Amino acid sequence: MATPDPRPLRGITLIVLAMTAFTAMSAFVKAAEEVPAGQAMFFRSLFALPVVLGWLVMTGQLANGLKTRNPRGHIVRSVAGTAAMGLGFAGLKYLPLPEVTALRFITPVLIVIFAAVLLGERFRLIRLSAVIAGLLGVLIIMWPRLTFDASDGALFGVAVTLASAGLAALAQIFVKSMTGRETTASIVFYFTVSGIFASLVTAPFGWVWPSLGDAAFLIGTGLVGGIGQLCVTLSYRYAEASTLAPFTYVTMIWSIIVGYVFFAEIPTTATLLGAALIMAAGAVIAWRERQLGLKQATEGKVVAKGMQ
């Protein structure tokens, strides 16, 4: 994996742009309310493809984007990632945008759990405390849904959104395991292509002919989704993941604004409190990862100096 070019301000700018694009993408999916989630995923992947291909051509990475030494890894990662996308889109049909955003913030916490289980990473007190805080935040958000009539589909929305967060965490674990053996270009390209084919599986289950307005929203979903995907990829060239992680929470601000202005959604106290706990947990995990990275770098320098 390439070492980040130390220009953190540029990386932060790119990650904020990416989160803004992803909030717009979610809003477009929610606005196209008559369109099933699988069909929305098809448009998201199809119209993101020209954006991704254009980027690969401009940066001279098209050949690398098509080469792979680990097709099985791409398949597994893509299955998890596309399922996460589809379930996330489904959650938007049943829950307010700020609530979906808040629940998705559990992904970094789940990554810690999966990394311990699947990759054998250590699970010490600070990470354990952050995980507990994150899960408590999810419970706070869920609690009102557990006491309401489930007939409105809200509880189902919570379930699919949490499943989306879990699968997104798994997808990131798979990407982490592929790092160093597969290029970023290939990971981005095959994920986008797989989304097109995976979404076609849902066609027999109720795709609709979209209205002109819904079609515009769906095309916008793909374009801004592709732009967001590229901005995320580029941001890690200029700053460490631990530096960028806190800025991903700007999506909560945008989601509250967009939800209120365009969908008349006002976040509940439970949503805000739970989101605050989950974001705090994610920030602690990012800080801990940074501390461990600095410690490993220092130890590496000491070892190298001792060998001279």
JSON list of C-alpha atoms in Angstrom, two decimals, residues 108-304:
[
{"chain": "A", "resi": 108, "resn": "PRO", "atom": "CA", "xyz": [-16.15, 1.34, 12.48]},
{"chain": "A", "resi": 109, "resn": "VAL", "atom": "CA", "xyz": [-17.11, -0.28, 15.78]},
{"chain": "A", "resi": 110, "resn": "LEU", "atom": "CA", "xyz": [-18.07, -3.51, 14.01]},
{"chain": "A", "resi": 111, "resn": "ILE", "atom": "CA", "xyz": [-14.78, -3.43, 12.10]},
{"chain": "A", "resi": 112, "resn": "VAL", "atom": "CA", "xyz": [-12.95, -3.69, 15.43]},
{"chain": "A", "resi": 113, "resn": "ILE", "atom": "CA", "xyz": [-15.02, -6.75, 16.36]},
{"chain": "A", "resi": 114, "resn": "PHE", "atom": "CA", "xyz": [-14.58, -8.45, 12.99]},
{"chain": "A", "resi": 115, "resn": "ALA", "atom": "CA", "xyz": [-10.86, -7.65, 12.90]},
{"chain": "A", "resi": 116, "resn": "ALA", "atom": "CA", "xyz": [-10.45, -9.38, 16.24]},
{"chain": "A", "resi": 117, "resn": "VAL", "atom": "CA", "xyz": [-12.45, -12.42, 15.14]},
{"chain": "A", "resi": 118, "resn": "LEU", "atom": "CA", "xyz": [-11.27, -12.77, 11.53]},
{"chain": "A", "resi": 119, "resn": "LEU", "atom": "CA", "xyz": [-7.80, -11.24, 11.54]},
{"chain": "A", "resi": 120, "resn": "GLY", "atom": "CA", "xyz": [-6.73, -12.02, 15.08]},
{"chain": "A", "resi": 121, "resn": "GLU", "atom": "CA", "xyz": [-6.15, -8.39, 16.04]},
{"chain": "A", "resi": 122, "resn": "ARG", "atom": "CA", "xyz": [-5.88, -7.59, 19.74]},
{"chain": "A", "resi": 123, "resn": "PHE", "atom": "CA", "xyz": [-9.00, -6.46, 21.56]},
{"chain": "A", "resi": 124, "resn": "ARG", "atom": "CA", "xyz": [-7.89, -4.42, 24.60]},
{"chain": "A", "resi": 125, "resn": "LEU", "atom": "CA", "xyz": [-9.60, -2.17, 27.13]},
{"chain": "A", "resi": 126, "resn": "ILE", "atom": "CA", "xyz": [-9.80, 1.03, 25.07]},
{"chain": "A", "resi": 127, "resn": "ARG", "atom": "CA", "xyz": [-11.23, -0.70, 22.02]},
{"chain": "A", "resi": 128, "resn": "LEU", "atom": "CA", "xyz": [-13.55, -2.79, 24.18]},
{"chain": "A", "resi": 129, "resn": "SER", "atom": "CA", "xyz": [-14.89, 0.34, 25.90]},
{"chain": "A", "resi": 130, "resn": "ALA", "atom": "CA", "xyz": [-15.44, 2.01, 22.53]},
{"chain": "A", "resi": 131, "resn": "VAL", "atom": "CA", "xyz": [-17.27, -1.04, 21.21]},
{"chain": "A", "resi": 132, "resn": "ILE", "atom": "CA", "xyz": [-19.55, -1.13, 24.26]},
{"chain": "A", "resi": 133, "resn": "ALA", "atom": "CA", "xyz": [-20.29, 2.61, 23.92]},
{"chain": "A", "resi": 134, "resn": "GLY", "atom": "CA", "xyz": [-21.08, 2.19, 20.22]},
{"chain": "A", "resi": 135, "resn": "LEU", "atom": "CA", "xyz": [-23.43, -0.71, 20.83]},
{"chain": "A", "resi": 136, "resn": "LEU", "atom": "CA", "xyz": [-25.13, 1.24, 23.61]},
{"chain": "A", "resi": 137, "resn": "GLY", "atom": "CA", "xyz": [-25.66, 4.09, 21.13]},
{"chain": "A", "resi": 138, "resn": "VAL", "atom": "CA", "xyz": [-27.35, 1.69, 18.72]},
{"chain": "A", "resi": 139, "resn": "LEU", "atom": "CA", "xyz": [-29.59, 0.41, 21.51]},
{"chain": "A", "resi": 140, "resn": "ILE", "atom": "CA", "xyz": [-30.63, 3.98, 22.39]},
{"chain": "A", "resi": 141, "resn": "ILE", "atom": "CA", "xyz": [-31.60, 4.66, 18.77]},
{"chain": "A", "resi": 142, "resn": "MET", "atom": "CA", "xyz": [-33.44, 1.34, 18.49]},
{"chain": "A", "resi": 143, "resn": "TRP", "atom": "CA", "xyz": [-35.30, 1.51, 21.79]},
{"chain": "A", "resi": 144, "resn": "PRO", "atom": "CA", "xyz": [-38.23, 3.69, 20.65]},
{"chain": "A", "resi": 145, "resn": "ARG", "atom": "CA", "xyz": [-38.67, 1.40, 17.64]},
{"chain": "A", "resi": 146, "resn": "LEU", "atom": "CA", "xyz": [-38.95, -1.62, 19.90]},
{"chain": "A", "resi": 147, "resn": "THR", "atom": "CA", "xyz": [-41.94, -0.09, 21.70]},
{"chain": "A", "resi": 148, "resn": "PHE", "atom": "CA", "xyz": [-43.82, 1.11, 18.61]},
{"chain": "A", "resi": 149, "resn": "ASP", "atom": "CA", "xyz": [-46.18, -0.77, 16.34]},
{"chain": "A", "resi": 150, "resn": "ALA", "atom": "CA", "xyz": [-43.98, -2.74, 13.97]},
{"chain": "A", "resi": 151, "resn": "SER", "atom": "CA", "xyz": [-46.58, -2.51, 11.21]},
{"chain": "A", "resi": 152, "resn": "ASP", "atom": "CA", "xyz": [-45.10, 0.76, 9.91]},
{"chain": "A", "resi": 153, "resn": "GLY", "atom": "CA", "xyz": [-41.92, -1.05, 8.88]},
{"chain": "A", "resi": 154, "resn": "ALA", "atom": "CA", "xyz": [-39.63, 1.06, 11.07]},
{"chain": "A", "resi": 155, "resn": "LEU", "atom": "CA", "xyz": [-38.27, -1.92, 12.98]},
{"chain": "A", "resi": 156, "resn": "PHE", "atom": "CA", "xyz": [-37.56, -3.65, 9.68]},
{"chain": "A", "resi": 157, "resn": "GLY", "atom": "CA", "xyz": [-35.75, -0.49, 8.57]},
{"chain": "A", "resi": 158, "resn": "VAL", "atom": "CA", "xyz": [-33.56, -0.64, 11.67]},
{"chain": "A", "resi": 159, "resn": "ALA", "atom": "CA", "xyz": [-32.79, -4.32, 11.03]},
{"chain": "A", "resi": 160, "resn": "VAL", "atom": "CA", "xyz": [-31.75, -3.89, 7.40]},
{"chain": "A", "resi": 161, "resn": "THR", "atom": "CA", "xyz": [-29.72, -0.76, 8.18]},
{"chain": "A", "resi": 162, "resn": "LEU", "atom": "CA", "xyz": [-27.78, -2.58, 10.91]},
{"chain": "A", "resi": 163, "resn": "ALA", "atom": "CA", "xyz": [-27.28, -5.52, 8.55]},
{"chain": "A", "resi": 164, "resn": "SER", "atom": "CA", "xyz": [-25.97, -3.03, 5.99]},
{"chain": "A", "resi": 165, "resn": "ALA", "atom": "CA", "xyz": [-23.51, -1.63, 8.53]},
{"chain": "A", "resi": 166, "resn": "GLY", "atom": "CA", "xyz": [-22.35, -5.14, 9.44]},
{"chain": "A", "resi": 167, "resn": "LEU", "atom": "CA", "xyz": [-21.79, -6.14, 5.83]},
{"chain": "A", "resi": 168, "resn": "ALA", "atom": "CA", "xyz": [-20.00, -2.85, 5.13]},
{"chain": "A", "resi": 169, "resn": "ALA", "atom": "CA", "xyz": [-17.66, -3.64, 8.02]},
{"chain": "A", "resi": 170, "resn": "LEU", "atom": "CA", "xyz": [-17.01, -7.10, 6.58]},
{"chain": "A", "resi": 171, "resn": "ALA", "atom": "CA", "xyz": [-16.34, -5.59, 3.16]},
{"chain": "A", "resi": 172, "resn": "GLN", "atom": "CA", "xyz": [-13.77, -3.24, 4.66]},
{"chain": "A", "resi": 173, "resn": "ILE", "atom": "CA", "xyz": [-12.12, -6.16, 6.46]},
{"chain": "A", "resi": 174, "resn": "PHE", "atom": "CA", "xyz": [-11.86, -7.99, 3.13]},
{"chain": "A", "resi": 175, "resn": "VAL", "atom": "CA", "xyz": [-10.37, -4.86, 1.52]},
{"chain": "A", "resi": 176, "resn": "LYS", "atom": "CA", "xyz": [-7.86, -4.66, 4.36]},
{"chain": "A", "resi": 177, "resn": "SER", "atom": "CA", "xyz": [-6.85, -8.26, 3.79]},
{"chain": "A", "resi": 178, "resn": "MET", "atom": "CA", "xyz": [-6.35, -7.53, 0.07]},
{"chain": "A", "resi": 179, "resn": "THR", "atom": "CA", "xyz": [-4.22, -4.45, 0.64]},
{"chain": "A", "resi": 180, "resn": "GLY", "atom": "CA", "xyz": [-0.70, -4.86, -0.69]},
{"chain": "A", "resi": 181, "resn": "ARG", "atom": "CA", "xyz": [-1.74, -7.60, -3.11]},
{"chain": "A", "resi": 182, "resn": "GLU", "atom": "CA", "xyz": [-4.42, -5.78, -5.11]},
{"chain": "A", "resi": 183, "resn": "THR", "atom": "CA", "xyz": [-4.41, -2.22, -6.41]},
{"chain": "A", "resi": 184, "resn": "THR", "atom": "CA", "xyz": [-6.91, 0.37, -5.25]},
{"chain": "A", "resi": 185, "resn": "ALA", "atom": "CA", "xyz": [-7.93, 0.78, -8.90]},
{"chain": "A", "resi": 186, "resn": "SER", "atom": "CA", "xyz": [-8.88, -2.89, -9.23]},
{"chain": "A", "resi": 187, "resn": "ILE", "atom": "CA", "xyz": [-10.85, -2.86, -5.96]},
{"chain": "A", "resi": 188, "resn": "VAL", "atom": "CA", "xyz": [-12.85, 0.20, -7.03]},
{"chain": "A", "resi": 189, "resn": "PHE", "atom": "CA", "xyz": [-13.45, -1.06, -10.56]},
{"chain": "A", "resi": 190, "resn": "TYR", "atom": "CA", "xyz": [-14.62, -4.58, -9.72]},
{"chain": "A", "resi": 191, "resn": "PHE", "atom": "CA", "xyz": [-16.84, -3.38, -6.90]},
{"chain": "A", "resi": 192, "resn": "THR", "atom": "CA", "xyz": [-18.61, -1.01, -9.28]},
{"chain": "A", "resi": 193, "resn": "VAL", "atom": "CA", "xyz": [-19.03, -3.66, -11.98]},
{"chain": "A", "resi": 194, "resn": "SER", "atom": "CA", "xyz": [-20.24, -6.27, -9.51]},
{"chain": "A", "resi": 195, "resn": "GLY", "atom": "CA", "xyz": [-22.94, -3.90, -8.29]},
{"chain": "A", "resi": 196, "resn": "ILE", "atom": "CA", "xyz": [-24.48, -3.83, -11.75]},
{"chain": "A", "resi": 197, "resn": "PHE", "atom": "CA", "xyz": [-24.73, -7.61, -12.02]},
{"chain": "A", "resi": 198, "resn": "ALA", "atom": "CA", "xyz": [-25.74, -8.16, -8.38]},
{"chain": "A", "resi": 199, "resn": "SER", "atom": "CA", "xyz": [-28.60, -5.67, -8.66]},
{"chain": "A", "resi": 200, "resn": "LEU", "atom": "CA", "xyz": [-29.98, -7.45, -11.76]},
{"chain": "A", "resi": 201, "resn": "VAL", "atom": "CA", "xyz": [-30.77, -10.44, -9.53]},
{"chain": "A", "resi": 202, "resn": "THR", "atom": "CA", "xyz": [-33.47, -8.32, -7.88]},
{"chain": "A", "resi": 203, "resn": "ALA", "atom": "CA", "xyz": [-35.18, -7.42, -11.19]},
{"chain": "A", "resi": 204, "resn": "PRO", "atom": "CA", "xyz": [-37.83, -10.19, -10.95]},
{"chain": "A", "resi": 205, "resn": "PHE", "atom": "CA", "xyz": [-38.90, -8.90, -7.53]},
{"chain": "A", "resi": 206, "resn": "GLY", "atom": "CA", "xyz": [-40.74, -5.78, -8.57]},
{"chain": "A", "resi": 207, "resn": "TRP", "atom": "CA", "xyz": [-38.68, -3.32, -10.59]},
{"chain": "A", "resi": 208, "resn": "VAL", "atom": "CA", "xyz": [-40.77, -0.41, -11.85]},
{"chain": "A", "resi": 209, "resn": "TRP", "atom": "CA", "xyz": [-40.64, 1.98, -14.78]},
{"chain": "A", "resi": 210, "resn": "PRO", "atom": "CA", "xyz": [-39.44, 5.20, -13.07]},
{"chain": "A", "resi": 211, "resn": "SER", "atom": "CA", "xyz": [-41.05, 8.54, -13.65]},
{"chain": "A", "resi": 212, "resn": "LEU", "atom": "CA", "xyz": [-38.95, 11.27, -15.23]},
{"chain": "A", "resi": 213, "resn": "GLY", "atom": "CA", "xyz": [-38.26, 12.78, -11.83]},
{"chain": "A", "resi": 214, "resn": "ASP", "atom": "CA", "xyz": [-37.32, 9.45, -10.27]},
{"chain": "A", "resi": 215, "resn": "ALA", "atom": "CA", "xyz": [-35.07, 8.64, -13.24]},
{"chain": "A", "resi": 216, "resn": "ALA", "atom": "CA", "xyz": [-33.23, 11.93, -12.70]},
{"chain": "A", "resi": 217, "resn": "PHE", "atom": "CA", "xyz": [-32.78, 11.08, -9.02]},
{"chain": "A", "resi": 218, "resn": "LEU", "atom": "CA", "xyz": [-31.48, 7.60, -9.89]},
{"chain": "A", "resi": 219, "resn": "ILE", "atom": "CA", "xyz": [-28.98, 8.90, -12.43]},
{"chain": "A", "resi": 220, "resn": "GLY", "atom": "CA", "xyz": [-27.84, 11.45, -9.87]},
{"chain": "A", "resi": 221, "resn": "THR", "atom": "CA", "xyz": [-27.41, 8.61, -7.39]},
{"chain": "A", "resi": 222, "resn": "GLY", "atom": "CA", "xyz": [-24.85, 6.96, -9.65]},
{"chain": "A", "resi": 223, "resn": "LEU", "atom": "CA", "xyz": [-22.99, 10.13, -10.57]},
{"chain": "A", "resi": 224, "resn": "VAL", "atom": "CA", "xyz": [-22.59, 11.52, -7.06]},
{"chain": "A", "resi": 225, "resn": "GLY", "atom": "CA", "xyz": [-21.99, 8.03, -5.68]},
{"chain": "A", "resi": 226, "resn": "GLY", "atom": "CA", "xyz": [-19.14, 7.53, -8.14]},
{"chain": "A", "resi": 227, "resn": "ILE", "atom": "CA", "xyz": [-17.68, 10.94, -7.31]},
{"chain": "A", "resi": 228, "resn": "GLY", "atom": "CA", "xyz": [-17.92, 10.16, -3.60]},
{"chain": "A", "resi": 229, "resn": "GLN", "atom": "CA", "xyz": [-16.21, 6.82, -4.09]},
{"chain": "A", "resi": 230, "resn": "LEU", "atom": "CA", "xyz": [-13.31, 8.46, -5.91]},
{"chain": "A", "resi": 231, "resn": "CYS", "atom": "CA", "xyz": [-12.98, 11.23, -3.33]},
{"chain": "A", "resi": 232, "resn": "VAL", "atom": "CA", "xyz": [-12.72, 8.64, -0.57]},
{"chain": "A", "resi": 233, "resn": "THR", "atom": "CA", "xyz": [-10.08, 6.73, -2.50]},
{"chain": "A", "resi": 234, "resn": "LEU", "atom": "CA", "xyz": [-8.05, 9.87, -3.20]},
{"chain": "A", "resi": 235, "resn": "SER", "atom": "CA", "xyz": [-8.33, 11.18, 0.37]},
{"chain": "A", "resi": 236, "resn": "TYR", "atom": "CA", "xyz": [-6.25, 8.29, 1.70]},
{"chain": "A", "resi": 237, "resn": "ARG", "atom": "CA", "xyz": [-3.38, 9.37, -0.54]},
{"chain": "A", "resi": 238, "resn": "TYR", "atom": "CA", "xyz": [-2.96, 12.53, 1.50]},
{"chain": "A", "resi": 239, "resn": "ALA", "atom": "CA", "xyz": [-3.83, 11.58, 5.08]},
{"chain": "A", "resi": 240, "resn": "GLU", "atom": "CA", "xyz": [-3.97, 8.59, 7.39]},
{"chain": "A", "resi": 241, "resn": "ALA", "atom": "CA", "xyz": [-7.32, 6.87, 7.98]},
{"chain": "A", "resi": 242, "resn": "SER", "atom": "CA", "xyz": [-7.20, 7.84, 11.66]},
{"chain": "A", "resi": 243, "resn": "THR", "atom": "CA", "xyz": [-6.87, 11.52, 10.67]},
{"chain": "A", "resi": 244, "resn": "LEU", "atom": "CA", "xyz": [-9.80, 11.35, 8.27]},
{"chain": "A", "resi": 245, "resn": "ALA", "atom": "CA", "xyz": [-12.19, 9.25, 10.37]},
{"chain": "A", "resi": 246, "resn": "PRO", "atom": "CA", "xyz": [-13.61, 12.09, 12.53]},
{"chain": "A", "resi": 247, "resn": "PHE", "atom": "CA", "xyz": [-14.50, 14.09, 9.43]},
{"chain": "A", "resi": 248, "resn": "THR", "atom": "CA", "xyz": [-16.76, 11.32, 8.12]},
{"chain": "A", "resi": 249, "resn": "TYR", "atom": "CA", "xyz": [-19.23, 12.40, 10.79]},
{"chain": "A", "resi": 250, "resn": "VAL", "atom": "CA", "xyz": [-20.06, 15.49, 8.74]},
{"chain": "A", "resi": 251, "resn": "THR", "atom": "CA", "xyz": [-22.68, 13.23, 7.16]},
{"chain": "A", "resi": 252, "resn": "MET", "atom": "CA", "xyz": [-24.73, 13.56, 10.34]},
{"chain": "A", "resi": 253, "resn": "ILE", "atom": "CA", "xyz": [-24.86, 17.33, 9.92]},
{"chain": "A", "resi": 254, "resn": "TRP", "atom": "CA", "xyz": [-25.79, 17.09, 6.24]},
{"chain": "A", "resi": 255, "resn": "SER", "atom": "CA", "xyz": [-28.37, 14.38, 6.94]},
{"chain": "A", "resi": 256, "resn": "ILE", "atom": "CA", "xyz": [-30.13, 16.48, 9.56]},
{"chain": "A", "resi": 257, "resn": "ILE", "atom": "CA", "xyz": [-30.20, 19.51, 7.23]},
{"chain": "A", "resi": 258, "resn": "VAL", "atom": "CA", "xyz": [-31.31, 17.55, 4.15]},
{"chain": "A", "resi": 259, "resn": "GLY", "atom": "CA", "xyz": [-33.82, 15.49, 6.13]},
{"chain": "A", "resi": 260, "resn": "TYR", "atom": "CA", "xyz": [-35.41, 18.61, 7.60]},
{"chain": "A", "resi": 261, "resn": "VAL", "atom": "CA", "xyz": [-35.43, 20.75, 4.43]},
{"chain": "A", "resi": 262, "resn": "PHE", "atom": "CA", "xyz": [-36.48, 18.14, 1.86]},
{"chain": "A", "resi": 263, "resn": "PHE", "atom": "CA", "xyz": [-38.29, 15.42, 3.84]},
{"chain": "A", "resi": 264, "resn": "ALA", "atom": "CA", "xyz": [-39.64, 17.32, 6.89]},
{"chain": "A", "resi": 265, "resn": "GLU", "atom": "CA", "xyz": [-37.73, 14.92, 9.16]},
{"chain": "A", "resi": 266, "resn": "ILE", "atom": "CA", "xyz": [-36.73, 16.08, 12.63]},
{"chain": "A", "resi": 267, "resn": "PRO", "atom": "CA", "xyz": [-34.24, 13.82, 14.44]},
{"chain": "A", "resi": 268, "resn": "THR", "atom": "CA", "xyz": [-35.45, 12.53, 17.78]},
{"chain": "A", "resi": 269, "resn": "THR", "atom": "CA", "xyz": [-33.58, 12.96, 21.05]},
{"chain": "A", "resi": 270, "resn": "ALA", "atom": "CA", "xyz": [-32.84, 9.23, 21.02]},
{"chain": "A", "resi": 271, "resn": "THR", "atom": "CA", "xyz": [-31.31, 9.48, 17.53]},
{"chain": "A", "resi": 272, "resn": "LEU", "atom": "CA", "xyz": [-29.09, 12.41, 18.49]},
{"chain": "A", "resi": 273, "resn": "LEU", "atom": "CA", "xyz": [-27.98, 10.86, 21.79]},
{"chain": "A", "resi": 274, "resn": "GLY", "atom": "CA", "xyz": [-27.30, 7.49, 20.21]},
{"chain": "A", "resi": 275, "resn": "ALA", "atom": "CA", "xyz": [-25.45, 9.09, 17.29]},
{"chain": "A", "resi": 276, "resn": "ALA", "atom": "CA", "xyz": [-23.28, 11.08, 19.72]},
{"chain": "A", "resi": 277, "resn": "LEU", "atom": "CA", "xyz": [-22.28, 7.88, 21.55]},
{"chain": "A", "resi": 278, "resn": "ILE", "atom": "CA", "xyz": [-21.55, 6.00, 18.33]},
{"chain": "A", "resi": 279, "resn": "MET", "atom": "CA", "xyz": [-19.52, 8.91, 16.93]},
{"chain": "A", "resi": 280, "resn": "ALA", "atom": "CA", "xyz": [-17.58, 9.19, 20.18]},
{"chain": "A", "resi": 281, "resn": "ALA", "atom": "CA", "xyz": [-16.83, 5.46, 20.00]},
{"chain": "A", "resi": 282, "resn": "GLY", "atom": "CA", "xyz": [-15.65, 5.81, 16.41]},
{"chain": "A", "resi": 283, "resn": "ALA", "atom": "CA", "xyz": [-13.44, 8.78, 17.32]},
{"chain": "A", "resi": 284, "resn": "VAL", "atom": "CA", "xyz": [-11.85, 6.83, 20.17]},
{"chain": "A", "resi": 285, "resn": "ILE", "atom": "CA", "xyz": [-11.16, 3.90, 17.85]},
{"chain": "A", "resi": 286, "resn": "ALA", "atom": "CA", "xyz": [-9.60, 6.25, 15.26]},
{"chain": "A", "resi": 287, "resn": "TRP", "atom": "CA", "xyz": [-7.45, 7.86, 17.97]},
{"chain": "A", "resi": 288, "resn": "ARG", "atom": "CA", "xyz": [-6.35, 4.45, 19.25]},
{"chain": "A", "resi": 289, "resn": "GLU", "atom": "CA", "xyz": [-5.45, 3.30, 15.74]},
{"chain": "A", "resi": 290, "resn": "ARG", "atom": "CA", "xyz": [-3.34, 6.44, 15.31]},
{"chain": "A", "resi": 291, "resn": "GLN", "atom": "CA", "xyz": [-1.55, 5.86, 18.61]},
{"chain": "A", "resi": 292, "resn": "LEU", "atom": "CA", "xyz": [-0.78, 2.26, 17.68]},
{"chain": "A", "resi": 293, "resn": "GLY", "atom": "CA", "xyz": [0.44, 3.35, 14.25]},
{"chain": "A", "resi": 294, "resn": "LEU", "atom": "CA", "xyz": [2.78, 5.93, 15.79]},
{"chain": "A", "resi": 295, "resn": "LYS", "atom": "CA", "xyz": [4.05, 3.35, 18.28]},
{"chain": "A", "resi": 296, "resn": "GLN", "atom": "CA", "xyz": [4.77, 0.82, 15.53]},
{"chain": "A", "resi": 297, "resn": "ALA", "atom": "CA", "xyz": [6.55, 3.46, 13.45]},
{"chain": "A", "resi": 298, "resn": "THR", "atom": "CA", "xyz": [8.71, 4.47, 16.42]},
{"chain": "A", "resi": 299, "resn": "GLU", "atom": "CA", "xyz": [9.58, 0.86, 17.23]},
{"chain": "A", "resi": 300, "resn": "GLY", "atom": "CA", "xyz": [10.46, 0.27, 13.56]},
{"chain": "A", "resi": 301, "resn": "LYS", "atom": "CA", "xyz": [12.85, 3.22, 13.58]},
{"chain": "A", "resi": 302, "resn": "VAL", "atom": "CA", "xyz": [14.50, 1.98, 16.78]},
{"chain": "A", "resi": 303, "resn": "VAL", "atom": "CA", "xyz": [14.98, -1.48, 15.31]},
{"chain": "A", "resi": 304, "resn": "ALA", "atom": "CA", "xyz": [16.37, -0.08, 12.07]}
]
